[in-house]
C-alpha positions as a Python dict, from the first residue, in 0.01 Angstrom:
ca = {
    (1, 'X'): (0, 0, 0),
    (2, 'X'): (122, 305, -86),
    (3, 'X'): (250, 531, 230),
    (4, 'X'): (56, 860, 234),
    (5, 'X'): (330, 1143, 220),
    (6, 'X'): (452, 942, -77),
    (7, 'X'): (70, 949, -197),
    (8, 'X'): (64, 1330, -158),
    (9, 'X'): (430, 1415, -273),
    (10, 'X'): (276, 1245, -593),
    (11, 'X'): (-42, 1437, -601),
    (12, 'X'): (134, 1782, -502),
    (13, 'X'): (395, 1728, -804),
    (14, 'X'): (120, 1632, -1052),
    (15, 'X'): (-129, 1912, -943),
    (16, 'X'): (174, 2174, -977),
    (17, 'X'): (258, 2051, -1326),
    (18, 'X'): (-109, 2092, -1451),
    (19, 'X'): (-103, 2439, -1336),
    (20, 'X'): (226, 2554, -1495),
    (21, 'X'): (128, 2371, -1793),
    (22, 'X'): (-198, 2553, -1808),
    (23, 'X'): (-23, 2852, -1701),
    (24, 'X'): (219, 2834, -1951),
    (25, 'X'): (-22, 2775, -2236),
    (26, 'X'): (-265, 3086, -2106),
    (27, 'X'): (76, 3349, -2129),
    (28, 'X'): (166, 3199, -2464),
    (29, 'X'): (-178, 3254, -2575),
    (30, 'X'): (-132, 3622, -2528),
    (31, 'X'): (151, 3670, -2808),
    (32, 'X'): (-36, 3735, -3128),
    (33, 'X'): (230, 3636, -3365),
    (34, 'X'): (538, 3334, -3372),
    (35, 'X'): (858, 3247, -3646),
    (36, 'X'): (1013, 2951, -3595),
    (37, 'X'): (1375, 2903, -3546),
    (38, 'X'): (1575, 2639, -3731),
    (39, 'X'): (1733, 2342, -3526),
    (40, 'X'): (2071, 2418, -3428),
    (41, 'X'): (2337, 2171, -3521),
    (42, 'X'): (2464, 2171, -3128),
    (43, 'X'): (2413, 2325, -2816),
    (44, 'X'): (2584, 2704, -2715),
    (45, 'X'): (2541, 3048, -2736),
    (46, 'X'): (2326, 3149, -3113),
    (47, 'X'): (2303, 3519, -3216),
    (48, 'X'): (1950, 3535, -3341),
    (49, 'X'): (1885, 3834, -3662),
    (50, 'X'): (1509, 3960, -3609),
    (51, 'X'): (1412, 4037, -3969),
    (52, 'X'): (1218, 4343, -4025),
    (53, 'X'): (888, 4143, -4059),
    (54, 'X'): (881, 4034, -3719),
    (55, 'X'): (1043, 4337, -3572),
    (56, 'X'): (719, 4507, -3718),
    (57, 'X'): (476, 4283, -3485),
    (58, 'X'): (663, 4356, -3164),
    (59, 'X'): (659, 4697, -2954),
    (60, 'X'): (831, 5002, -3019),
    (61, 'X'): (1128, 4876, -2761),
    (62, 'X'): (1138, 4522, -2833),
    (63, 'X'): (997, 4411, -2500),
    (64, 'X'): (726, 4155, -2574),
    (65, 'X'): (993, 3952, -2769),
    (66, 'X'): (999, 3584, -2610),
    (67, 'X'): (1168, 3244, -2724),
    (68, 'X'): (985, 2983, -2621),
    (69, 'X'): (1078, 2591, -2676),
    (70, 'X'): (890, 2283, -2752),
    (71, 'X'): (748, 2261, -2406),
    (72, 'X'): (598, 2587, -2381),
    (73, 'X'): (929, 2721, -2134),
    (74, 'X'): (1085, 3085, -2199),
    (75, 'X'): (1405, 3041, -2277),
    (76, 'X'): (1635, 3368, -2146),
    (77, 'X'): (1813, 3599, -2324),
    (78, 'X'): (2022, 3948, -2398),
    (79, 'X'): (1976, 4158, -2672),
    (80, 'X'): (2317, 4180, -2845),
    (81, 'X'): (2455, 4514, -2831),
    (82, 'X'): (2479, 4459, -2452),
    (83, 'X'): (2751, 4268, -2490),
    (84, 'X'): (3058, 4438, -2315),
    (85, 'X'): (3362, 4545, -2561),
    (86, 'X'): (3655, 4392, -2473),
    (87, 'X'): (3876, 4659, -2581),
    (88, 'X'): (3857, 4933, -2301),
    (89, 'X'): (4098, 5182, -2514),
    (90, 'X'): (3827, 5270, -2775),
    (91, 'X'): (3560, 5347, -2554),
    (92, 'X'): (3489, 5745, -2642),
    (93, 'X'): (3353, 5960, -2287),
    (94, 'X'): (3100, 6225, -2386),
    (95, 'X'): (3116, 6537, -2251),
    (96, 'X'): (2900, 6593, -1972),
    (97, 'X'): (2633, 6861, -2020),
    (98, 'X'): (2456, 7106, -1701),
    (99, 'X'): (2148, 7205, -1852),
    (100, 'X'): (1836, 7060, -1625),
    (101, 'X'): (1495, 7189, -1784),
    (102, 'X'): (1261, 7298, -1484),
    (103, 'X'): (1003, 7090, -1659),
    (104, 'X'): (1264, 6784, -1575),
    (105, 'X'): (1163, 6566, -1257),
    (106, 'X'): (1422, 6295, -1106),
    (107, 'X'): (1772, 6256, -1155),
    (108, 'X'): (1881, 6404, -1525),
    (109, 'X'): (2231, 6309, -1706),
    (110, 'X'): (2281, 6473, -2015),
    (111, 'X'): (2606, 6399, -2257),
    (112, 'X'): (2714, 6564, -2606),
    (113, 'X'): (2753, 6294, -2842),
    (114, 'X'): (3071, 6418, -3001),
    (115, 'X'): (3153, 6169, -3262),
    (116, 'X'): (2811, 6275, -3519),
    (117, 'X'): (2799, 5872, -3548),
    (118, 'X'): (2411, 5735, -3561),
    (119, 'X'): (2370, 5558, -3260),
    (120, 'X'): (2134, 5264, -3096),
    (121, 'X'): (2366, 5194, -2806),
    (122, 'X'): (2450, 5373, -2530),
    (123, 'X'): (2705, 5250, -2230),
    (124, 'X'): (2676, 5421, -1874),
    (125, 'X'): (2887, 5366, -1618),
    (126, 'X'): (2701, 5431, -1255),
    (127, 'X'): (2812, 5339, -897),
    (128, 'X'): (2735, 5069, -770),
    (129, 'X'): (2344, 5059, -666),
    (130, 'X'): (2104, 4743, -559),
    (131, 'X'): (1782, 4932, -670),
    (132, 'X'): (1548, 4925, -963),
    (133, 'X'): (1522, 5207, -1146),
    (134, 'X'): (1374, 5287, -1488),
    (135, 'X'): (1485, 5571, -1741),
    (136, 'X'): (1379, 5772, -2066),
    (137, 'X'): (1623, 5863, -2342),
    (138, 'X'): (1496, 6149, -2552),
    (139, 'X'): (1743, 6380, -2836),
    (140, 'X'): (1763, 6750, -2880),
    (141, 'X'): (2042, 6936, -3100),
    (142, 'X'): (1986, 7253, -2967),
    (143, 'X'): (1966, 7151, -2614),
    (144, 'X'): (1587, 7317, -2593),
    (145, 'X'): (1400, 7106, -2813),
    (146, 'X'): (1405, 6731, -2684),
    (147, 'X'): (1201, 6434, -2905),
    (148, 'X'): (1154, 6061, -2737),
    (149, 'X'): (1393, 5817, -2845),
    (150, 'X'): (1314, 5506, -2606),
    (151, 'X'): (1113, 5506, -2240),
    (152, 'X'): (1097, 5309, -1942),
    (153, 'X'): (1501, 5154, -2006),
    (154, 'X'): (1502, 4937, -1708),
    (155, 'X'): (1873, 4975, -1520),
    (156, 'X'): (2037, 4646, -1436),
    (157, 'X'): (2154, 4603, -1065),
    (158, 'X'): (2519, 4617, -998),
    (159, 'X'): (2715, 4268, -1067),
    (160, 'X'): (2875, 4164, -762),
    (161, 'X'): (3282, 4319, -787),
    (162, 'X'): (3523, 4495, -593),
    (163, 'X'): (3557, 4822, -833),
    (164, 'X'): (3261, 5002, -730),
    (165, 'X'): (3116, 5068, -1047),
    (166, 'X'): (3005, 4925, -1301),
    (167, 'X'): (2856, 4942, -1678),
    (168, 'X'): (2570, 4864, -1879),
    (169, 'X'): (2470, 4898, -2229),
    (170, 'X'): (2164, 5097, -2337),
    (171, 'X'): (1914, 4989, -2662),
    (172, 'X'): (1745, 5216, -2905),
    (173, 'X'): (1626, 5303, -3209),
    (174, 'X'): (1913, 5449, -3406),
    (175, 'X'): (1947, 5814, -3338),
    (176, 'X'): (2211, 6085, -3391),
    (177, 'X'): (2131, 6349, -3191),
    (178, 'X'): (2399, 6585, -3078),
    (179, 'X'): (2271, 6556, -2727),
    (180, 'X'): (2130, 6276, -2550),
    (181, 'X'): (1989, 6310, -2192),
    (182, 'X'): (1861, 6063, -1951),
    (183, 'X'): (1572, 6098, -1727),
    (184, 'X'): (1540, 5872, -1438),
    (185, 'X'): (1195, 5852, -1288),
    (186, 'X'): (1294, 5857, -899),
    (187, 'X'): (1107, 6103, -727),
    (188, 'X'): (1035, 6071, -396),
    (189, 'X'): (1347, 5850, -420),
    (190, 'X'): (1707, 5851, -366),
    (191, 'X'): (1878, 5941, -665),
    (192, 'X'): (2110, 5696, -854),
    (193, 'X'): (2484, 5846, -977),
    (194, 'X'): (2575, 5852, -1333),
    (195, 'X'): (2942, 5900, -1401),
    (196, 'X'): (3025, 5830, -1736),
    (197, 'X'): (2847, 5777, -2049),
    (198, 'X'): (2980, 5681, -2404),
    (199, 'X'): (3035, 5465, -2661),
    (200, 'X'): (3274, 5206, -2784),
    (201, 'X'): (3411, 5324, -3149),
    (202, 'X'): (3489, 5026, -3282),
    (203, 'X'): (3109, 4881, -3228),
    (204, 'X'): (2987, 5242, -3396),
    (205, 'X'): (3236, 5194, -3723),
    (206, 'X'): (3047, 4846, -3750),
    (207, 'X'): (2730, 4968, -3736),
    (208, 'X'): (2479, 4794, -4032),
    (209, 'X'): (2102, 4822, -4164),
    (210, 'X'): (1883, 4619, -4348),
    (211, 'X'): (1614, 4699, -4580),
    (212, 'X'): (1252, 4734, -4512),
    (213, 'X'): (1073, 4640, -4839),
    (214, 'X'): (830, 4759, -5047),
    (215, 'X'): (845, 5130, -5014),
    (216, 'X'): (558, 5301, -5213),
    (217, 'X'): (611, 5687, -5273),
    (218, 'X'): (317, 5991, -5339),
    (219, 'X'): (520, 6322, -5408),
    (220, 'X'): (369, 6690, -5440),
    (221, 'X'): (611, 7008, -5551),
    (222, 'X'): (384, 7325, -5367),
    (223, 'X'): (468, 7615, -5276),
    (224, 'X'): (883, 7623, -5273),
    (225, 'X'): (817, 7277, -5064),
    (226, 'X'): (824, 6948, -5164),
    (227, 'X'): (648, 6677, -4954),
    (228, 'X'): (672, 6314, -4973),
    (229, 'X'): (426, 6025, -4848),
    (230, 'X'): (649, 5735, -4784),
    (231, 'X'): (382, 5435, -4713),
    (232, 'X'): (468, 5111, -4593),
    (233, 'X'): (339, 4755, -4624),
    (234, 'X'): (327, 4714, -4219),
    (235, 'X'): (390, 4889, -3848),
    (236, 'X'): (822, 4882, -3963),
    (237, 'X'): (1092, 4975, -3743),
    (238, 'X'): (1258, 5232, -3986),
    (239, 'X'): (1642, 5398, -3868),
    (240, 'X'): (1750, 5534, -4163),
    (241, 'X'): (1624, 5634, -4493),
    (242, 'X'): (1847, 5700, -4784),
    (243, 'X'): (1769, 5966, -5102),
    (244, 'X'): (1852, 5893, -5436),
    (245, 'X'): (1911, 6217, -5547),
    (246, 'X'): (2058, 6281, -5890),
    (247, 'X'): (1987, 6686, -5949),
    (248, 'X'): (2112, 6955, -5942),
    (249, 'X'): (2462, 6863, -5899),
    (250, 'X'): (2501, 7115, -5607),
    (251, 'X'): (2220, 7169, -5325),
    (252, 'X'): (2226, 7250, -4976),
    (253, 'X'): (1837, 7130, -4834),
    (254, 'X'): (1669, 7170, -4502),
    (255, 'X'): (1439, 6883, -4445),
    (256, 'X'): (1201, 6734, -4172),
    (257, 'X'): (1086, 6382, -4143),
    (258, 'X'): (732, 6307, -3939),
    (259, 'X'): (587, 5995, -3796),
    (260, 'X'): (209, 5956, -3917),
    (261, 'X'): (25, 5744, -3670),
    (262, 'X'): (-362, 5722, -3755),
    (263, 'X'): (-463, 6059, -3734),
    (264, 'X'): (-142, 6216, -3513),
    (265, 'X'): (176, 6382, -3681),
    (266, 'X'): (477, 6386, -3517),
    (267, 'X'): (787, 6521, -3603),
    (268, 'X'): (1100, 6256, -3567),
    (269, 'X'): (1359, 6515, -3655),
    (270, 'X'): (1524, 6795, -3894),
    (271, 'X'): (1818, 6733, -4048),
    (272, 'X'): (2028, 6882, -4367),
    (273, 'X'): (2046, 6715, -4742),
    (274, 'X'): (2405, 6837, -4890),
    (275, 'X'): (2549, 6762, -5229),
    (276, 'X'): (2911, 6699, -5034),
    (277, 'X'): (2751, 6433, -4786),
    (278, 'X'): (2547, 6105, -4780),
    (279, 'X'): (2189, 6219, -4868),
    (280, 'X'): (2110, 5953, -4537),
    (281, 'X'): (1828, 6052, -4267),
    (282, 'X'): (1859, 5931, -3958),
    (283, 'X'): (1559, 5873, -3746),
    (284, 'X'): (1360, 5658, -3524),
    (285, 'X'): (1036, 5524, -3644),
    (286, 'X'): (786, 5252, -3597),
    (287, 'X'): (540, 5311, -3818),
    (288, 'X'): (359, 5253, -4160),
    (289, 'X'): (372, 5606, -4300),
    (290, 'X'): (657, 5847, -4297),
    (291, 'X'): (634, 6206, -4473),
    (292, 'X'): (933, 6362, -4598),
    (293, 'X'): (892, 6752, -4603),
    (294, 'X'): (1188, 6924, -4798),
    (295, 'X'): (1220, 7336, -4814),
    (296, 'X'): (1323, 7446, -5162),
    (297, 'X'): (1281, 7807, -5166),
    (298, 'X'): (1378, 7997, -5459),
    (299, 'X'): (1558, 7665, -5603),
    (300, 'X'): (1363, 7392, -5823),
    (301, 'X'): (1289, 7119, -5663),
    (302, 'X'): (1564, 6798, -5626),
    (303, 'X'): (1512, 6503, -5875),
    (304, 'X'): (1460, 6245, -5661),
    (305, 'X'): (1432, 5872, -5822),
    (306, 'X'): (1361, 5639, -5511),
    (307, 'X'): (1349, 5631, -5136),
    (308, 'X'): (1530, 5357, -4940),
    (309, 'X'): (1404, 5225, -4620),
    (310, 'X'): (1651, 5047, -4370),
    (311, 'X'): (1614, 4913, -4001),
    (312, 'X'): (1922, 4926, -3838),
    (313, 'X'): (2054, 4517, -3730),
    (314, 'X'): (1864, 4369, -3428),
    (315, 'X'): (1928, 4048, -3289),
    (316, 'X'): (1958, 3877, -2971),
    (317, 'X'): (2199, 3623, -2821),
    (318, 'X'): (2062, 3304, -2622),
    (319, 'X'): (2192, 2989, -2511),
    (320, 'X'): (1995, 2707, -2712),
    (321, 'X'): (2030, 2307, -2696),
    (322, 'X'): (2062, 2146, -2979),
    (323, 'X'): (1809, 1824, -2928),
    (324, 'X'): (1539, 2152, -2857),
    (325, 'X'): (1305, 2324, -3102),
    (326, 'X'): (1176, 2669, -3043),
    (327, 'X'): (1003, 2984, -3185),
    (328, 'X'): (1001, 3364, -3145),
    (329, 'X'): (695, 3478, -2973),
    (330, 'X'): (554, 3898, -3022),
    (331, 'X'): (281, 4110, -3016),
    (332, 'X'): (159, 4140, -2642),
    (333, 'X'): (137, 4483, -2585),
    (334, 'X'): (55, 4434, -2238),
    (335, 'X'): (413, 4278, -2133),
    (336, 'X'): (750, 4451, -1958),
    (337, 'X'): (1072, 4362, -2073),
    (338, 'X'): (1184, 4053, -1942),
    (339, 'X'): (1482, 3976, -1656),
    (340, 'X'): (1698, 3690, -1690),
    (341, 'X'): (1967, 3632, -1499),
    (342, 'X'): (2191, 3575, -1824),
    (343, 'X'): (2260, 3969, -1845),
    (344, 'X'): (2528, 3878, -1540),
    (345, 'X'): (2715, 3613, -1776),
    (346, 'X'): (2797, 3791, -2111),
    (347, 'X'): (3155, 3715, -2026),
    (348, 'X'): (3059, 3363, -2094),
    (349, 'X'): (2948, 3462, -2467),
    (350, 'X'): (3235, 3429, -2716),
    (351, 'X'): (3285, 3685, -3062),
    (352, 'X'): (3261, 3417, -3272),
    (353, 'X'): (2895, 3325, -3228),
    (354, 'X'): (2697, 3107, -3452),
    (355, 'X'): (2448, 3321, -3639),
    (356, 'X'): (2104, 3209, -3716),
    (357, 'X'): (1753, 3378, -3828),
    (358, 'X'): (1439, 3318, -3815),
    (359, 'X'): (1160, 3176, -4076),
    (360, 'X'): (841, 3314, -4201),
    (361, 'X'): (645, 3529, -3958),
    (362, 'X'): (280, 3417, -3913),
    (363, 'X'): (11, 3371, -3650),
    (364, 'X'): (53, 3220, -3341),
    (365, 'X'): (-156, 2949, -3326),
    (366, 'X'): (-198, 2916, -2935),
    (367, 'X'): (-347, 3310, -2985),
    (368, 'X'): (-579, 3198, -3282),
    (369, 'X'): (-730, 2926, -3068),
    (370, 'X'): (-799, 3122, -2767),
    (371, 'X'): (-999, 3402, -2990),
    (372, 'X'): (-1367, 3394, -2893),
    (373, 'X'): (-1582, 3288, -3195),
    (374, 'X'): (-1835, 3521, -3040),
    (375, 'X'): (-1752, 3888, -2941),
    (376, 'X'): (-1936, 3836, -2592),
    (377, 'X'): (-1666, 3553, -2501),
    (378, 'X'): (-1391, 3502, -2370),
    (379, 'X'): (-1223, 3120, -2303),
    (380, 'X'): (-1002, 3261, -2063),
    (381, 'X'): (-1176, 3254, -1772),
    (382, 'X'): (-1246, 2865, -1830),
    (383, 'X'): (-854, 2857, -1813),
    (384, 'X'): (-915, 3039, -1436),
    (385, 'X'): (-1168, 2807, -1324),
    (386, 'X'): (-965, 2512, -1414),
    (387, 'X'): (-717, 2662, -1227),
    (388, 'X'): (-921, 2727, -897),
    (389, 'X'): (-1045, 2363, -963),
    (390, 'X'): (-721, 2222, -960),
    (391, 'X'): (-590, 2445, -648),
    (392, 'X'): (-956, 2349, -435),
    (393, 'X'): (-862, 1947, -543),
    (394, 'X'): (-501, 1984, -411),
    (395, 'X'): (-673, 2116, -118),
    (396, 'X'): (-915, 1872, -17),
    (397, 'X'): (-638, 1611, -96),
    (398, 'X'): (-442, 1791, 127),
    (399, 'X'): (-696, 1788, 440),
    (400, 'X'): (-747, 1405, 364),
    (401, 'X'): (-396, 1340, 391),
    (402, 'X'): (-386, 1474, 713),
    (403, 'X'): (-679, 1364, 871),
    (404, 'X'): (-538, 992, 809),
    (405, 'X'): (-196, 1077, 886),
    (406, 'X'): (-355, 1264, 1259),
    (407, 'X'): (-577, 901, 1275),
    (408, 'X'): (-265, 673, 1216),
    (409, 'X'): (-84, 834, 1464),
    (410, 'X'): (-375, 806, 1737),
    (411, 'X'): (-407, 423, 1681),
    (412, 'X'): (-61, 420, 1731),
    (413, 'X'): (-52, 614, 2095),
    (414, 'X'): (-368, 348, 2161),
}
């Protein structure tokens, strides 16, 4: 006969694995859209290239991304320009820059970026803290007019050493701002200390795009202005667009490029087209429509034969087994950014690392099935109840157990 703690060690370990099964299933269901990643030939560390099709069904910052193997687990990982440089000697300080708006509240840390390089990383060196913190990165080049690049940056705790500092690696959309300013929501708080901030030139001199594909164009030549519609197949990540100019020869072109979200316009940035320079914008978009606005005055307007689209590289690093299988998971807009405790082990991750992408973006098939077929349901709250049926079952088991374990032991004292 089997002995009753064994009995309920059985039933506790069984009941626990229905609800993290069910759990598991329920979160997955909440990720509108999967690509599947191909089978690794052997277990390590894989860099992982997010194509612009699936960067276009995940948020603005990336954060709802998730890999997820056969069994329904998230598997951790860093995106990859967090990796630390190993060469210290090309890692460029910015100049530190006093000039807190009163509008500003919590700690503010703004830098010149010096080097005119576009830029989607950003490395801070702090002292040493044990707190969570989050913080917005927003541009200006005039230090009075300030646009959003990225918000709600979580900061990483300080990894256990002996220097008292340390450094971590900041993601966003490319951006080349002259200045870039951080703004750490801590009121009411103690303030964190920022003490350097920069960037690693060798990384920056490496820095690639790829293209975002097809790019339809609607032009109109009014009033010494020319404006152009830029539209785009889906919700794209877009970090640079390129002109192909080929007249006049000589030109010297203020522009401004806007965001067009539904019904809002907003204005990414205003840059300079010159005849001596790469006719390259660089902004920071997620969007489906862009709108090019180019001032001509007394000149004729520039020939312009195409329009280029580019997303600067994305990827992420993980650690995947090779006997596994496992997909990308996006499109839960209701999701943080997760925290694995692999951030504290990019030491571990070699140069060299195997790089892999994924396949066809479609829908996730966990989120199709969980869809109500009529707009007045919704399945999961049968997910709940089987839940609370499983926890009131491991319950009653529970005061069985122990009402025959109490009754054992008094026909024992007897």
């Amino acid at each position: 006969m089997m002995k009753p703690n064994l009995r309920m060690n059985k039933i506790l370990t069984l009941t626990a694995l229905c609800c993290g099964l069910m759990l598991s299933a329920s979160a997955q269901q909440n990720f509108k859209y999967q690509a599947t990643l191909p089978k690794v030939d052997s277990t390590g560390f894989y860099r992982i290239s997010l194509q612009p099709a699936f960067v276009a069904k995940a948020k603005a910052d990336l954060s709802d991304i998730r890999i997820v193997d056969a069994k329904g687990n998230f598997i951790p990982y860093i995106q990859a320009g967090s990796l630390p440089q190993k060469d210290q000697k090309s890692f460029v300080v910015f100049n530190q820059v006093d000039a807190k708006l009163s509008t500003d509240t919590g700690t503010t840390f703004i830098v010149e970026n010096k080097t005119g390089l576009a830029l989607d990383r950003l490395w801070i060196r702090l002292q040493n803290t044990a707190v969570q913190r989050k913080v917005n990165l927003v541009g200006s080049d005039d230090l009075k007019q300030w646009f959003a690049i990225q918000e709600d940056i979580p900061l990483q705790e300080a990894v256990v050493n002996s220097e008292g500092t340390y450094m971590q690696s900041l993601s966003f959309p490319a951006s080349n701002y002259r200045y870039l300013k951080l703004l750490v929501n801590d009121k009411n708080k103690t303030p964190i200390k920022f003490l350097q901030a920069g960037v690693y030139t060798e990384y920056a001199a490496t820095f690639s795009y790829v293209p975002v594909s097809p790019v339809q164009l609607t032009r109109i030549d009014s009033n010494k202005t020319t404006f152009i519609t830029i539209k785009l197949q889906d919700n794209y990540q877009v970090n640079k667009l390129h002109l192909n100019i080929t007249a006049p020869k000589y030109f010297k072109r203020d522009v401004s490029v806007y965001q067009v979200n539904g019904h809002d316009k907003q204005l990414l940035g205003e840059e300079e087209l010159n005849s001596t320079k790469a006719t390259d914008l660089l902004i920071a978009a997620k969007t489906n429509q862009l709108i090019v606005q180019i001032s001509n005055g007394d000149n004729l307007p520039l020939t312009i034969t195409g329009i280029d689209a580019f997303q600067s590289a994305e990827s992420l690093i993980s650690y995947l087994d090779g006997k596994q299988t496992y997909r990308l998971l996006a499109g839960d807009q209701s999701v943080q950014a997760p925290e694995y405790d692999l951030k504290f082990f990019t030491d571990s991750i070699q140069g060299n690392t195997p790089q892999i992408s994924h396949e066809v973006v479609n829908q996730n098939v966990a989120y199709q099935t969980k869809q109500p077929a009529k707009a007045d349901r919704d399945y999961t709250v049968f997910i709940w109840i089987a839940i609370v049926v499983a926890a009131g079952l491991l319950l009653f088991l529970t005061l069985k157990m122990t009402k025959e374990v109490k009754k054992k032991a008094g026909e024992k004292k007897d």
